[in-house]
């Protein structure tokens, strides 16, 4: 299953002068779609809107929303990848004034992750690729993703479902395609994202969920030692929800009580949405 | 004038599942073409080859060369932008095995830079955007160029022909679309590019040219204070050659003797190639 719309019309090719290709000058959202309904829709649109604001890409949010909903209706169940680029450009980095951002929608089937990932937990590969520290781009789901490409290329062994990414100072940040949380003494902690990392929509959802369950959530710098000393470790993203982490480089963690509680809360949520 | 080939065939659209768009997973070369001949051809191909090796993109260099030469013959005089991406990909960062890299050639006219830039010199805009330090990508002309987009968007005033980019530690690195050299006591210095920056082909050409003129060239970390204290400052890239830098944030430099000598050497070179 592969369908594609560009600017609301079925399309197969992106104009070759698009700045999304030339410079990675754009943003994307990877959205789970169940029976025509995009999950966590408002969070995805809000992050996209915020990203466009930070990159000074003018976004027609009502139009994006309408196109996305129509696209998801046709897709029914699967993944809708929504990309917004700054659109066509002449040669050179200077953003065109005025610019006409381009909207791409690409449909695919749901990824076939092993169901055990969520049940018995996953092993993390310790990626050597570090995340560079760039406050101007931190948190954004932009199209400059070579670090993730390099990190994901570090392992082929399917025994590792994800990889751990640290920043160039060694802080624990996230997975290659997931956010990471640790639990210590009943508190849920996740990396602050001022210097690098992606502010995932499931990360935001999970933080709110935990707070509603009465769990304290702290966003701050996390050391590798804190990760190793954690009571529980978990990963999340908008497609698979939550995976417990049970092993990394010789260290092991149990699948914890709070992880199970959060999985249940997330599952309840998607059954009512 | 706009012509485009994809994989050796005239084309207008890039397949929407290309990883060049999705992740900036690729590299590019911006090549000056004069009467059908690509300038600094071997340096461009060598850098592309090295970049593909570092990103583990398998490149058919003889094929790329043949297509480029044919494309330049049709273009006659202008700019040939050669982009190599990792090609089509499924959803997810993992590089496909095997992968079929895609070759794009895009033609345009020569940029219309003011001729005074090379004569009386240019003013530099002091960009606030810093280059993040990522050794794995340093030196490469890859498609992850949001830092340059943000830096170039910092000024609209045409009084500034280029902008100065420093790294996150404050070191002087390069221009937004140029490399930068300083002259101090007869020695030519330019930033080492182990942490960030683009290893320009004109930078390499200039280093060799200077050495042939008997000028010592040093690549090392450069501080902002060293830039300000320089006898001469100059910029280079493969399209415009060399521009003297005469002003930055209240500081001024004269157009120096070595800068003129290097301009003459570069001009001689292009008249014989």
XYZ file of C-alpha atoms in Angstrom:
546
model
C 0.000 0.000 0.000
C 1.541 3.291 -1.109
C -0.460 6.379 -1.863
C 0.821 9.911 -2.247
C -0.683 13.357 -2.410
C 1.228 16.560 -3.043
C -0.637 19.746 -2.181
C -3.875 17.801 -1.968
C -3.558 16.062 -5.337
C -2.501 12.489 -6.113
C 1.112 12.616 -7.298
C 4.100 10.396 -7.947
C 6.971 12.850 -8.232
C 8.274 15.763 -6.205
C 9.490 18.750 -8.290
C 13.276 18.434 -8.352
C 13.904 22.001 -7.183
C 12.135 21.417 -3.865
C 14.103 22.683 -0.873
C 13.058 19.631 1.121
C 15.379 17.603 -1.089
C 18.059 20.272 -1.546
C 18.572 21.152 2.112
C 16.223 19.028 4.196
C 14.350 22.323 4.559
C 11.161 21.033 6.095
C 9.485 18.939 8.769
C 7.539 15.712 8.994
C 5.021 13.854 11.119
C 4.558 10.082 11.161
C 0.937 9.478 12.080
C -0.804 6.251 13.029
C -4.173 5.929 11.328
C -6.846 3.556 12.592
C -10.084 3.129 10.641
C -9.621 6.477 8.943
C -8.781 8.365 12.151
C -5.340 9.904 12.658
C -4.227 9.149 16.242
C -2.895 11.974 18.434
C -3.957 14.353 15.666
C -3.885 17.564 17.673
C -0.445 16.827 19.084
C 0.936 16.125 15.604
C -0.543 19.318 14.162
C 0.621 21.375 17.121
C 4.208 20.116 16.803
C 4.189 20.714 13.050
C 2.851 24.220 13.570
C 5.484 24.991 16.201
C 8.239 23.568 13.977
C 7.119 25.667 11.020
C 7.099 28.713 13.244
C 10.662 28.049 14.392
C 11.869 27.508 10.811
C 9.779 30.463 9.543
C 7.838 28.277 7.098
C 4.356 29.771 6.704
C 1.830 26.978 7.288
C -1.851 26.914 6.398
C -2.836 24.683 9.306
C -6.579 24.395 8.491
C -5.676 23.301 4.956
C -3.129 20.759 6.235
C -5.689 19.394 8.663
C -8.387 19.061 5.988
C -6.052 17.318 3.547
C -4.748 14.985 6.249
C -8.245 13.980 7.331
C -9.300 13.295 3.731
C -6.106 11.302 3.112
C -6.589 9.235 6.270
C -10.160 8.493 5.249
C -8.860 6.909 2.055
C -5.956 5.172 3.796
C -8.254 3.616 6.442
C -5.585 1.903 8.592
C -1.826 2.401 8.318
C 0.733 5.173 8.584
C 0.278 8.642 7.094
C 3.565 10.463 6.729
C 2.964 14.187 6.439
C 5.893 16.262 5.197
C 5.928 20.042 4.853
C 8.799 21.602 2.913
C 9.602 25.232 2.202
C 8.712 24.399 -1.418
C 10.458 25.359 -4.623
C 13.635 27.367 -4.419
C 16.206 28.893 -6.685
C 19.829 27.894 -6.174
C 21.205 29.114 -2.859
C 20.292 28.866 0.807
C 18.314 32.113 1.082
C 14.673 31.228 1.771
C 12.484 32.583 -1.058
C 10.151 35.511 -0.260
C 7.307 34.858 -0.586
C 7.537 31.081 -0.332
C 4.963 28.430 -1.140
C 5.399 25.526 1.258
C 4.610 22.117 -0.154
C 2.540 19.471 1.606
C 3.235 15.792 1.007
C 1.176 12.899 2.291
C 2.522 9.384 1.929
C 0.580 6.322 3.048
C 1.950 2.949 4.044
C 0.872 -0.059 6.062
C 1.430 -0.283 9.821
C 4.950 -1.480 10.688
C 5.134 -5.153 11.646
C 6.973 -4.865 14.969
C 7.145 -8.140 16.938
C 4.300 -8.170 19.458
C 6.761 -9.376 22.153
C 8.462 -5.969 22.051
C 5.650 -4.532 24.116
C 5.257 -7.626 26.282
C 8.657 -8.975 27.296
C 10.566 -5.816 26.362
C 13.424 -4.942 24.021
C 17.194 -4.852 23.981
C 18.881 -1.521 23.172
C 21.904 -1.294 20.892
C 24.489 1.188 22.254
C 24.951 3.518 19.251
C 28.382 5.102 18.824
C 26.836 7.888 16.727
C 26.329 10.890 18.992
C 23.740 13.633 18.559
C 25.309 17.020 17.844
C 24.153 19.874 20.052
C 22.183 22.448 18.050
C 19.682 24.404 20.160
C 18.107 26.021 17.079
C 16.927 22.648 15.798
C 16.493 20.762 19.087
C 13.094 19.161 19.543
C 12.070 19.580 15.904
C 11.147 16.657 13.676
C 12.937 18.195 10.707
C 14.228 16.547 7.550
C 17.944 16.645 8.529
C 18.165 13.098 9.819
C 21.597 11.830 8.793
C 22.523 11.199 12.425
C 19.614 8.793 12.743
C 20.561 7.136 9.438
C 24.128 6.599 10.659
C 22.987 5.390 14.070
C 20.446 2.944 12.631
C 23.081 1.577 10.254
C 25.234 0.540 13.211
C 23.360 -2.712 13.804
C 21.606 -5.315 11.664
C 21.005 -7.931 14.376
C 17.241 -8.097 14.932
C 17.923 -8.930 18.586
C 18.116 -5.152 19.039
C 14.764 -3.432 18.476
C 16.177 0.058 19.019
C 19.414 1.925 19.658
C 20.381 4.317 22.431
C 21.528 7.763 21.304
C 23.581 10.038 23.527
C 24.637 13.599 22.788
C 28.216 14.643 22.113
C 28.679 15.326 25.834
C 27.540 11.795 26.689
C 24.091 12.629 28.047
C 21.329 10.078 27.470
C 18.843 11.532 24.981
C 16.596 9.084 23.124
C 16.284 6.094 20.830
C 16.911 6.359 17.087
C 13.158 6.521 16.414
C 11.768 6.706 19.951
C 11.891 8.787 23.082
C 13.254 7.260 26.251
C 12.056 7.463 29.857
C 13.488 6.085 33.057
C 11.751 5.461 36.353
C 13.582 6.074 39.628
C 11.911 5.931 43.016
C 8.489 6.284 41.395
C 9.443 9.387 39.408
C 9.344 9.360 35.598
C 12.329 11.117 34.016
C 13.113 11.944 30.409
C 15.806 13.970 28.685
C 15.372 17.713 28.365
C 15.530 18.577 24.671
C 17.121 22.048 24.563
C 20.250 20.927 22.712
C 19.157 17.984 20.547
C 16.581 15.232 20.249
C 13.049 15.036 18.917
C 10.076 16.083 21.020
C 7.900 13.092 20.175
C 4.127 13.346 20.296
C 3.909 10.081 22.265
C 6.458 11.547 24.682
C 4.110 14.477 25.288
C 1.133 12.147 25.573
C 2.963 9.929 28.039
C 3.978 12.876 30.206
C 0.372 14.014 30.424
C -0.852 10.472 31.045
C 1.621 9.950 33.877
C 0.701 13.245 35.492
C -2.977 12.286 35.353
C -2.063 9.049 37.138
C -0.432 11.152 39.864
C 3.134 10.304 38.796
C 5.744 13.065 39.012
C 7.465 13.705 35.667
C 10.788 15.499 35.349
C 12.432 16.680 32.130
C 16.131 17.306 32.677
C 19.613 16.207 31.617
C 20.134 12.480 32.201
C 23.488 10.825 32.686
C 24.417 7.356 31.492
C 24.929 6.353 35.108
C 21.356 7.367 35.933
C 20.102 5.241 33.068
C 22.015 2.220 34.362
C 20.764 2.798 37.910
C 17.124 3.180 36.848
C 14.360 0.990 38.288
C 12.584 0.840 34.919
C 13.426 1.987 31.385
C 10.959 2.437 28.565
C 10.729 3.698 25.011
C 7.793 5.252 23.219
C 6.724 6.484 19.838
C 3.454 7.248 18.120
C 3.316 4.029 16.093
C 4.085 1.335 18.665
C 3.144 3.068 21.908
C 5.428 1.860 24.730
C 8.139 -0.796 24.805
C 9.827 -1.763 28.090
C 13.639 -1.806 27.827
C 15.184 -4.862 29.472
C 18.821 -4.854 28.346
C 21.674 -2.634 27.197
C 25.339 -3.574 26.962
C 25.288 -6.165 29.728
C 22.917 -4.257 32.001
C 19.400 -5.503 32.559
C 16.209 -4.036 33.937
C 12.938 -5.711 34.858
C 9.693 -4.765 33.134
C 8.368 -2.465 35.807
C 5.025 -1.744 37.384
C 4.832 1.866 36.202
C 5.723 0.789 32.648
C 2.763 -1.623 32.680
C 0.508 1.069 34.116
C 1.488 3.496 31.384
C 1.023 0.863 28.685
C -2.480 0.244 29.983
C -3.240 3.970 30.080
C -2.041 4.418 26.499
C -4.036 1.390 25.336
C -7.218 2.717 27.010
C -6.640 6.001 25.300
C -6.413 4.536 21.795
C -9.473 2.364 22.352
C -11.608 5.420 23.151
C -10.205 7.794 20.514
C 17.332 27.707 -17.910
C 16.419 24.606 -15.937
C 17.163 21.099 -17.079
C 17.022 17.942 -15.015
C 18.143 14.370 -15.407
C 17.471 11.585 -12.954
C 19.619 8.474 -13.393
C 20.679 9.714 -16.801
C 17.177 10.409 -18.141
C 15.363 13.729 -18.496
C 12.903 13.997 -15.605
C 10.719 16.468 -13.771
C 9.834 14.662 -10.566
C 11.723 12.798 -7.882
C 9.963 9.651 -6.601
C 8.370 10.667 -3.313
C 9.880 7.807 -1.320
C 13.441 8.982 -1.990
C 15.603 9.079 1.137
C 17.200 12.308 -0.050
C 13.896 14.001 0.722
C 12.970 11.914 3.750
C 16.242 12.269 5.673
C 18.610 14.387 3.608
C 20.314 11.050 3.030
C 22.692 12.063 0.271
C 25.341 14.475 -0.979
C 25.663 17.173 -3.601
C 28.179 19.038 -5.718
C 27.650 22.470 -7.234
C 29.765 22.582 -10.367
C 30.653 25.540 -12.575
C 30.364 24.664 -16.239
C 32.074 26.734 -18.936
C 31.509 25.894 -22.604
C 30.496 22.366 -21.773
C 33.393 21.716 -19.407
C 32.819 21.106 -15.674
C 35.446 23.082 -13.746
C 37.457 21.355 -10.997
C 35.860 18.105 -12.161
C 38.273 15.697 -10.482
C 38.051 17.496 -7.162
C 34.243 17.410 -7.261
C 34.168 13.706 -8.126
C 36.769 12.885 -5.501
C 34.849 14.689 -2.765
C 31.597 13.004 -3.813
C 33.289 9.623 -3.813
C 34.779 10.208 -0.368
C 31.424 11.446 0.959
C 29.615 8.384 -0.375
C 32.230 6.175 1.205
C 31.727 7.844 4.594
C 27.939 7.537 4.355
C 28.204 3.994 2.923
C 26.331 4.932 -0.247
C 27.640 2.712 -3.072
C 28.587 5.006 -5.966
C 29.216 4.052 -9.576
C 31.777 6.796 -10.164
C 32.459 6.084 -13.879
C 28.710 6.245 -14.560
C 28.353 9.496 -12.597
C 31.267 10.990 -14.508
C 29.856 9.967 -17.893
C 26.398 11.346 -17.111
C 27.852 14.577 -15.749
C 29.985 15.149 -18.835
C 27.039 14.512 -21.159
C 24.829 16.824 -19.078
C 27.431 19.604 -19.080
C 27.771 19.287 -22.864
C 24.070 20.074 -23.187
C 24.161 22.785 -20.510
C 27.110 24.574 -22.170
C 27.672 27.341 -19.575
C 26.058 27.525 -16.160
C 25.840 25.534 -12.951
C 25.375 21.774 -12.828
C 24.134 20.616 -9.468
C 24.840 16.927 -8.992
C 22.992 15.217 -6.160
C 23.419 11.582 -5.131
C 20.871 10.134 -2.714
C 20.633 6.675 -1.160
C 17.572 6.215 -3.380
C 14.187 4.742 -2.586
C 13.540 3.577 0.911
C 10.808 1.981 2.960
C 9.636 3.778 6.073
C 12.334 3.882 8.756
C 15.934 5.011 9.058
C 17.595 1.657 8.321
C 19.471 1.952 5.011
C 18.047 -0.561 2.526
C 20.257 -3.530 1.553
C 20.953 -3.592 -1.306
C 20.337 0.064 -2.111
C 20.089 1.787 -5.467
C 21.490 5.295 -5.143
C 19.842 7.914 -7.329
C 21.734 10.489 -9.402
C 20.175 13.898 -10.041
C 21.561 16.558 -12.335
C 20.012 20.004 -12.274
C 21.145 22.791 -14.567
C 20.846 26.523 -14.011
C 22.485 29.714 -15.195
C 25.590 31.145 -13.528
C 24.750 33.215 -10.450
C 24.802 36.971 -11.055
C 27.127 38.058 -8.224
C 28.180 41.725 -8.398
C 31.562 41.934 -10.141
C 32.777 44.334 -7.413
C 32.687 41.463 -4.906
C 35.943 40.161 -6.329
C 37.407 43.640 -6.885
C 36.717 45.853 -3.885
C 35.757 42.989 -1.553
C 32.732 42.056 0.500
C 31.237 42.716 3.915
C 30.508 39.705 6.135
C 27.331 39.423 8.174
C 28.036 38.013 11.666
C 25.623 35.060 11.799
C 24.218 34.136 15.192
C 23.502 30.608 13.953
C 26.317 28.357 15.116
C 27.493 25.164 13.451
C 26.925 22.103 15.624
C 29.910 19.835 16.125
C 29.399 16.454 14.481
C 32.663 14.742 13.500
C 30.844 12.008 11.560
C 29.481 14.563 9.091
C 32.222 17.205 9.211
C 33.636 18.158 5.828
C 30.851 16.493 3.858
C 28.628 18.389 1.444
C 25.574 16.436 2.534
C 21.907 17.296 2.177
C 21.372 18.227 5.859
C 21.711 21.971 5.446
C 19.194 23.539 7.818
C 21.971 25.384 9.658
C 22.912 27.153 6.429
C 19.251 27.917 5.710
C 18.838 29.476 9.163
C 22.115 31.400 8.901
C 21.346 32.765 5.416
C 17.887 33.849 6.599
C 19.502 36.124 9.212
C 20.110 38.955 6.753
C 18.343 40.431 3.717
C 20.509 43.539 3.297
C 22.454 43.100 0.042
C 25.300 45.107 1.595
C 26.375 41.733 3.032
C 27.532 39.286 0.350
C 28.163 36.484 2.817
C 27.841 35.570 6.476
C 30.417 34.335 8.959
C 29.665 31.012 10.642
C 31.311 29.937 13.868
C 30.929 26.604 15.633
C 29.138 26.140 18.914
C 32.441 26.691 20.762
C 32.941 30.011 18.972
C 35.688 28.974 16.554
C 35.729 30.623 13.140
C 34.761 28.021 10.534
C 33.481 29.325 7.186
C 30.943 31.377 5.272
C 27.394 30.166 4.703
C 28.274 29.061 1.151
C 32.048 29.641 1.116
C 35.233 28.637 2.852
C 37.233 31.276 4.672
C 40.977 31.909 4.832
C 43.011 34.423 6.767
C 46.549 35.644 6.085
C 48.857 36.371 8.996
C 52.547 37.185 8.549
C 52.517 35.698 5.048
C 50.968 32.396 6.159
C 47.571 31.280 4.823
C 45.336 29.779 7.499
C 41.958 28.102 7.274
C 39.763 26.236 9.722
C 40.372 22.546 10.328
C 37.176 20.693 9.528
C 37.153 17.725 11.927
C 34.055 18.874 13.831
C 31.940 20.757 11.277
C 32.141 22.745 8.054
C 32.264 21.822 4.382
C 35.541 20.858 2.702
C 35.024 22.975 -0.402
C 36.662 22.023 -3.689
C 37.884 25.598 -4.200
C 39.336 25.452 -0.689
C 41.383 22.410 -1.737
C 42.334 24.093 -5.018
C 43.402 27.247 -3.212
C 45.530 25.346 -0.715
C 47.374 23.631 -3.555
C 47.697 26.882 -5.511
C 49.179 28.691 -2.516
C 51.639 25.900 -1.840
C 52.770 26.030 -5.467
C 53.341 29.763 -4.996
C 55.578 28.935 -2.039
C 53.066 30.110 0.557
C 52.787 28.114 3.784
C 49.245 26.879 4.438
C 48.004 25.761 7.840
C 44.703 24.046 8.625
C 43.883 24.344 12.307
C 41.356 25.760 14.757
C 40.926 29.515 14.320
C 39.716 31.872 17.008
C 37.597 34.944 16.433
C 40.455 37.064 17.785
C 42.788 35.636 15.139
C 40.279 36.543 12.450
C 40.081 40.113 13.697
C 43.874 40.375 13.911
C 44.426 38.987 10.401
C 46.345 40.918 7.739
C 43.992 39.692 5.003
C 40.729 37.753 4.957
C 39.254 36.014 1.939
C 36.395 33.744 0.946
C 36.235 31.178 -1.822
C 33.873 28.805 -3.513
C 33.754 26.945 -6.793
C 31.350 29.335 -8.532
C 32.803 32.765 -7.794
C 36.439 31.908 -7.075
C 37.846 34.334 -4.472
C 36.316 37.359 -2.764
C 38.415 39.567 -0.457
C 36.681 40.295 2.870
C 36.949 43.936 3.892
C 34.528 44.319 6.794
C 32.810 42.487 9.632
C 30.983 44.013 12.574
C 32.973 47.253 12.677
C 36.320 45.661 11.834
C 37.948 46.287 8.492
C 40.725 44.689 6.516
C 42.485 45.877 3.370
C 42.403 43.844 0.173
C 45.799 42.222 0.534
C 48.667 41.320 -1.748
C 48.390 37.565 -1.242
C 44.653 37.693 -1.917
C 45.352 39.369 -5.283
C 48.067 36.837 -6.073
C 45.702 33.943 -5.343
C 42.929 35.545 -7.412
C 45.349 35.793 -10.330
C 46.456 32.188 -9.887
C 42.863 30.968 -9.834
C 42.002 33.061 -12.910
C 44.991 31.656 -14.821
C 43.873 28.201 -13.879
C 40.366 28.586 -15.248
C 41.613 30.125 -18.484
C 43.765 27.070 -19.208
C 41.345 24.378 -18.080
